[in-house]
Amino acid sequence: MKKRTFDDYRDDYDCATLERHDGVLVMRLQTAGREFRWGVDAHAELPYLFRDIGEDRDNRVVVLTGTGDVFSGPEASPVTRSVTRSMPAADWLRIMREAKQMLLHELEIEVPMIAAVNGPAYRHMELALLCDIVVASEDAVFEDAAHIQHGHLAPGDGMNIVLELLMGVNRARYLHLTAQRLDAVQARDWGLVNEVVPKAQVRDRAMELARTLAEKPDSLLRASRLLMTQTLKKALSDSLESHLLYEGLAQLDQSDPMRR
């Protein structure tokens, strides 16, 4: 079976724009050319996009960033709450499959990944945190805006596993239960972020790091990424399916008009 080249997949996805120069692929999350807003389309596309990026051996470093002033949104409000309250089981199983593949396919990318967090990461911050290096803008914030406090879902989509590994179990539980919003400096102090830089410099700094890494031998880059992601892969592989089931279970009584 012929592998898809960059030209084959670069324009296939609405959730991101792709550019590549000298082996450095920049994946910029976006919605209709503007700031990235989570939705069912992006949820369905990202697993396949990560798979295509990972299978293209001409990608030597990947930079993941957002569009405009937000890395991932929207900020929580009653209007932006999930529409999964009355979702049939078959649809929830599809969402579970997409959620699992999205994170595991990101980790299957065998070259270093750098996140350039250009602003608030209100939703699915774990996509940035699964990268090997995280550079954040001074105005970046990290929040779980889609679960307990601002929605009706238990936080079982994988972010909970990643946060526990990076910041500790108790800090992660508190963040989910209280909708805590971490600023960039606190996120750095707690081990989520490596560098905090002025907003105008976040992408330039990520690209500087990417170009330096791209000068290294390909086998060195791939072996390093593979060994550095083993712990994350094991944690997600061991627990993610059961956590997604709990997430779905939490919304069942809210879709039942006879609940008391």
Coordinates of C-alpha atoms in Angstrom, one line a residue:
M1 CA 0.0 0.0 0.0
K2 CA 1.4 3.4 -1.0
K3 CA 2.1 5.8 1.9
R4 CA 0.4 9.2 1.7
T5 CA 2.9 12.0 1.1
F6 CA 2.6 15.6 2.4
D7 CA 1.0 16.7 -0.8
D8 CA -1.6 14.0 -0.5
Y9 CA -2.9 15.0 3.0
R10 CA -1.8 18.7 3.5
D11 CA -5.2 20.1 2.3
D12 CA -7.5 17.2 3.5
Y13 CA -8.3 18.6 7.0
D14 CA -10.4 21.6 8.0
C15 CA -9.2 21.6 11.6
A16 CA -5.6 22.6 10.8
T17 CA -3.4 24.2 8.3
L18 CA -0.1 22.5 7.5
E19 CA 3.3 23.9 6.3
R20 CA 6.6 22.2 6.1
H21 CA 10.1 23.6 5.5
D22 CA 13.3 21.6 5.8
G23 CA 11.6 18.8 7.6
V24 CA 9.8 21.0 10.2
L25 CA 6.1 20.6 9.9
V26 CA 3.9 23.3 11.5
M27 CA 0.4 22.2 12.4
R28 CA -1.8 25.2 13.2
L29 CA -5.1 24.4 14.7
Q30 CA -7.9 26.6 13.2
T31 CA -11.6 26.8 12.6
A32 CA -12.6 28.5 9.3
G33 CA -9.3 30.3 9.3
R34 CA -9.8 31.7 12.8
E35 CA -9.2 30.7 16.4
F36 CA -9.6 27.0 16.9
R37 CA -13.0 25.9 18.4
W38 CA -13.6 22.4 19.5
G39 CA -16.5 20.5 17.8
V40 CA -17.5 17.2 16.4
D41 CA -15.7 17.8 13.1
A42 CA -12.3 18.5 14.7
H43 CA -12.8 15.5 17.1
A44 CA -13.3 13.3 14.0
E45 CA -10.5 14.7 11.9
L46 CA -7.6 14.9 14.4
P47 CA -7.0 11.1 14.8
Y48 CA -6.5 10.8 11.0
L49 CA -4.4 13.9 10.8
F50 CA -2.0 12.7 13.5
R51 CA -1.8 9.3 11.8
D52 CA -0.9 10.9 8.4
I53 CA 1.7 13.1 10.1
G54 CA 3.2 10.1 11.9
E55 CA 3.4 8.0 8.8
D56 CA 5.1 10.6 6.7
R57 CA 8.8 10.0 7.3
D58 CA 9.8 13.3 5.7
N59 CA 8.5 15.0 8.8
R60 CA 11.5 15.4 11.1
V61 CA 10.1 17.7 13.8
V62 CA 6.5 18.8 14.4
V63 CA 5.4 22.2 15.8
L64 CA 1.8 22.3 17.1
T65 CA 0.2 25.7 17.6
G66 CA -3.0 27.6 17.4
T67 CA -4.4 30.5 15.4
G68 CA -4.8 34.1 16.5
D69 CA -4.8 34.6 20.2
V70 CA -6.2 31.2 21.4
F71 CA -4.6 27.8 21.3
S72 CA -7.8 25.9 21.8
G73 CA -11.3 27.0 22.7
P74 CA -14.0 28.1 23.2
E75 CA -14.0 29.3 26.7
A76 CA -16.8 27.7 28.7
S77 CA -20.3 29.1 28.8
P78 CA -23.8 27.6 29.0
V79 CA -24.0 28.0 25.2
T80 CA -20.8 26.0 24.5
R81 CA -21.8 23.0 26.7
S82 CA -21.6 19.6 25.0
V83 CA -24.5 18.2 23.0
T84 CA -23.9 14.7 24.2
R85 CA -26.8 14.6 26.7
S86 CA -29.1 12.7 24.5
M87 CA -26.5 10.9 22.4
P88 CA -27.3 7.3 21.4
A89 CA -24.8 4.6 22.6
A90 CA -23.5 4.0 19.1
D91 CA -22.5 7.6 18.8
W92 CA -20.9 7.6 22.2
L93 CA -18.8 4.5 21.2
R94 CA -17.7 6.4 18.1
I95 CA -16.6 9.4 20.2
M96 CA -14.8 7.0 22.5
R97 CA -12.9 5.5 19.5
E98 CA -12.0 9.0 18.2
A99 CA -10.8 10.2 21.6
K100 CA -8.6 7.1 22.1
Q101 CA -7.1 7.3 18.6
M102 CA -6.5 11.0 18.8
L103 CA -4.2 10.7 21.8
L104 CA -2.5 7.5 20.8
H105 CA -2.0 8.6 17.2
E106 CA -0.3 11.8 18.5
L107 CA 2.0 9.7 20.6
E108 CA 2.7 7.4 17.6
I109 CA 4.4 10.3 15.8
E110 CA 8.0 9.2 16.0
V111 CA 9.7 12.6 15.8
P112 CA 10.0 15.3 18.4
M113 CA 7.0 17.5 18.9
I114 CA 7.0 21.1 20.1
A115 CA 3.9 22.9 21.3
A116 CA 3.8 26.6 20.8
V117 CA 0.9 27.6 23.1
N118 CA 0.0 30.9 21.6
G119 CA -2.8 31.8 24.1
P120 CA -5.4 30.1 26.3
A121 CA -5.8 26.4 26.1
Y122 CA -9.4 26.1 27.4
R123 CA -10.1 22.7 26.0
H124 CA -8.0 19.6 25.4
M125 CA -4.8 21.1 26.8
E126 CA -3.4 17.5 26.7
L127 CA -2.7 17.9 23.0
A128 CA 0.0 20.4 23.8
L129 CA 1.2 18.6 26.9
L130 CA 1.8 15.4 25.0
C131 CA 4.5 17.3 23.1
D132 CA 8.1 16.9 24.1
I133 CA 8.7 20.6 24.6
V134 CA 6.0 23.1 25.6
V135 CA 6.6 26.8 24.9
A136 CA 3.8 29.0 26.2
S137 CA 2.9 32.6 25.7
E138 CA 2.8 34.8 28.8
D139 CA -1.0 35.1 28.4
A140 CA -1.5 31.4 28.0
V141 CA -3.9 29.7 30.5
F142 CA -4.7 26.0 31.0
E143 CA -8.2 25.0 32.0
D144 CA -10.5 22.0 31.7
A145 CA -13.5 23.9 30.4
A146 CA -15.6 21.0 29.2
H147 CA -16.2 18.7 32.2
I148 CA -17.4 18.9 35.8
Q149 CA -17.8 22.6 36.4
H150 CA -18.8 23.8 33.0
G151 CA -20.4 20.8 31.5
H152 CA -21.9 17.4 32.4
L153 CA -19.1 15.0 31.6
A154 CA -16.7 13.3 33.9
P155 CA -13.1 14.2 33.0
G156 CA -12.2 10.8 31.4
D157 CA -11.0 11.7 28.0
G158 CA -7.3 11.2 28.7
M159 CA -6.5 14.7 29.9
N160 CA -6.9 13.4 33.5
I161 CA -4.3 10.7 32.9
V162 CA -1.8 13.2 31.4
L163 CA -2.3 15.8 34.1
E164 CA -1.8 13.2 36.9
L165 CA 1.5 12.2 35.4
L166 CA 2.8 15.7 34.9
M167 CA 1.5 17.7 37.9
G168 CA 0.6 15.0 40.4
V169 CA -2.6 13.3 41.4
N170 CA -3.9 15.7 44.0
R171 CA -3.2 18.8 41.9
A172 CA -4.9 17.2 38.9
R173 CA -8.0 16.2 40.9
Y174 CA -8.3 19.7 42.3
L175 CA -8.1 21.3 38.8
H176 CA -10.9 19.1 37.4
L177 CA -13.2 19.5 40.4
T178 CA -12.9 23.2 40.8
A179 CA -12.3 24.3 37.1
Q180 CA -9.0 25.8 38.2
R181 CA -7.4 28.0 35.6
L182 CA -3.6 27.9 35.6
D183 CA -1.6 30.8 34.2
A184 CA 1.5 30.2 32.2
V185 CA 4.0 30.7 35.1
Q186 CA 2.1 28.4 37.4
A187 CA 1.9 25.8 34.7
R188 CA 5.6 26.1 34.2
D189 CA 6.2 25.8 38.0
W190 CA 4.0 22.7 38.1
G191 CA 5.8 20.9 35.3
L192 CA 3.3 21.4 32.4
V193 CA 5.3 24.0 30.5
N194 CA 9.0 24.3 29.8
E195 CA 9.3 27.9 28.7
V196 CA 7.2 31.1 29.1
V197 CA 8.0 33.8 26.6
P198 CA 6.4 37.1 25.4
K199 CA 3.4 36.4 23.1
A200 CA 5.1 37.8 20.0
Q201 CA 8.0 35.4 20.5
V202 CA 6.2 32.1 21.2
R203 CA 6.2 30.7 17.6
D204 CA 9.6 32.1 16.8
R205 CA 11.0 30.3 19.9
A206 CA 9.3 27.0 19.0
M207 CA 10.7 27.3 15.4
E208 CA 14.2 28.0 16.7
L209 CA 14.1 24.8 18.8
A210 CA 12.6 22.9 15.9
R211 CA 15.3 23.9 13.5
T212 CA 18.0 23.0 15.9
L213 CA 16.5 19.5 16.4
A214 CA 16.0 19.0 12.7
E215 CA 19.8 19.2 12.2
K216 CA 20.2 16.0 14.2
P217 CA 20.3 12.5 12.6
D218 CA 16.9 11.1 11.8
S219 CA 17.5 7.9 13.7
L220 CA 18.5 9.9 16.8
L221 CA 15.3 12.0 16.7
R222 CA 13.1 8.9 16.2
A223 CA 14.7 6.8 18.9
S224 CA 14.6 9.7 21.4
R225 CA 10.9 10.3 20.8
L226 CA 10.1 6.6 21.0
L227 CA 11.8 6.1 24.3
M228 CA 10.5 9.4 25.8
T229 CA 6.9 8.6 25.1
Q230 CA 6.8 5.0 26.5
T231 CA 5.5 6.0 29.9
L232 CA 2.7 8.1 28.4
K233 CA 1.7 5.4 25.9
K234 CA 1.5 2.8 28.6
A235 CA -0.6 4.9 30.9
L236 CA -3.1 5.8 28.2
S237 CA -3.2 2.3 26.8
D238 CA -3.8 0.8 30.2
S239 CA -6.6 3.2 31.4
L240 CA -8.1 5.3 28.6
E241 CA -10.9 3.0 27.5
S242 CA -12.2 2.5 31.0
H243 CA -12.0 6.2 31.7
L244 CA -13.9 7.0 28.6
L245 CA -16.6 4.6 29.7
Y246 CA -16.9 6.4 33.0
E247 CA -17.1 9.7 31.1
G248 CA -20.1 8.4 29.1
L249 CA -21.7 6.9 32.2
A250 CA -21.8 10.3 33.9
Q251 CA -24.1 11.8 31.3
L252 CA -26.6 9.0 31.2
D253 CA -28.9 10.2 34.0
Q254 CA -28.8 13.7 32.5
S255 CA -30.3 12.5 29.3
D256 CA -33.1 10.6 31.1
P257 CA -36.2 12.8 31.4
M258 CA -37.5 10.5 34.2
R259 CA -34.4 11.1 36.4
R260 CA -35.1 12.2 40.0

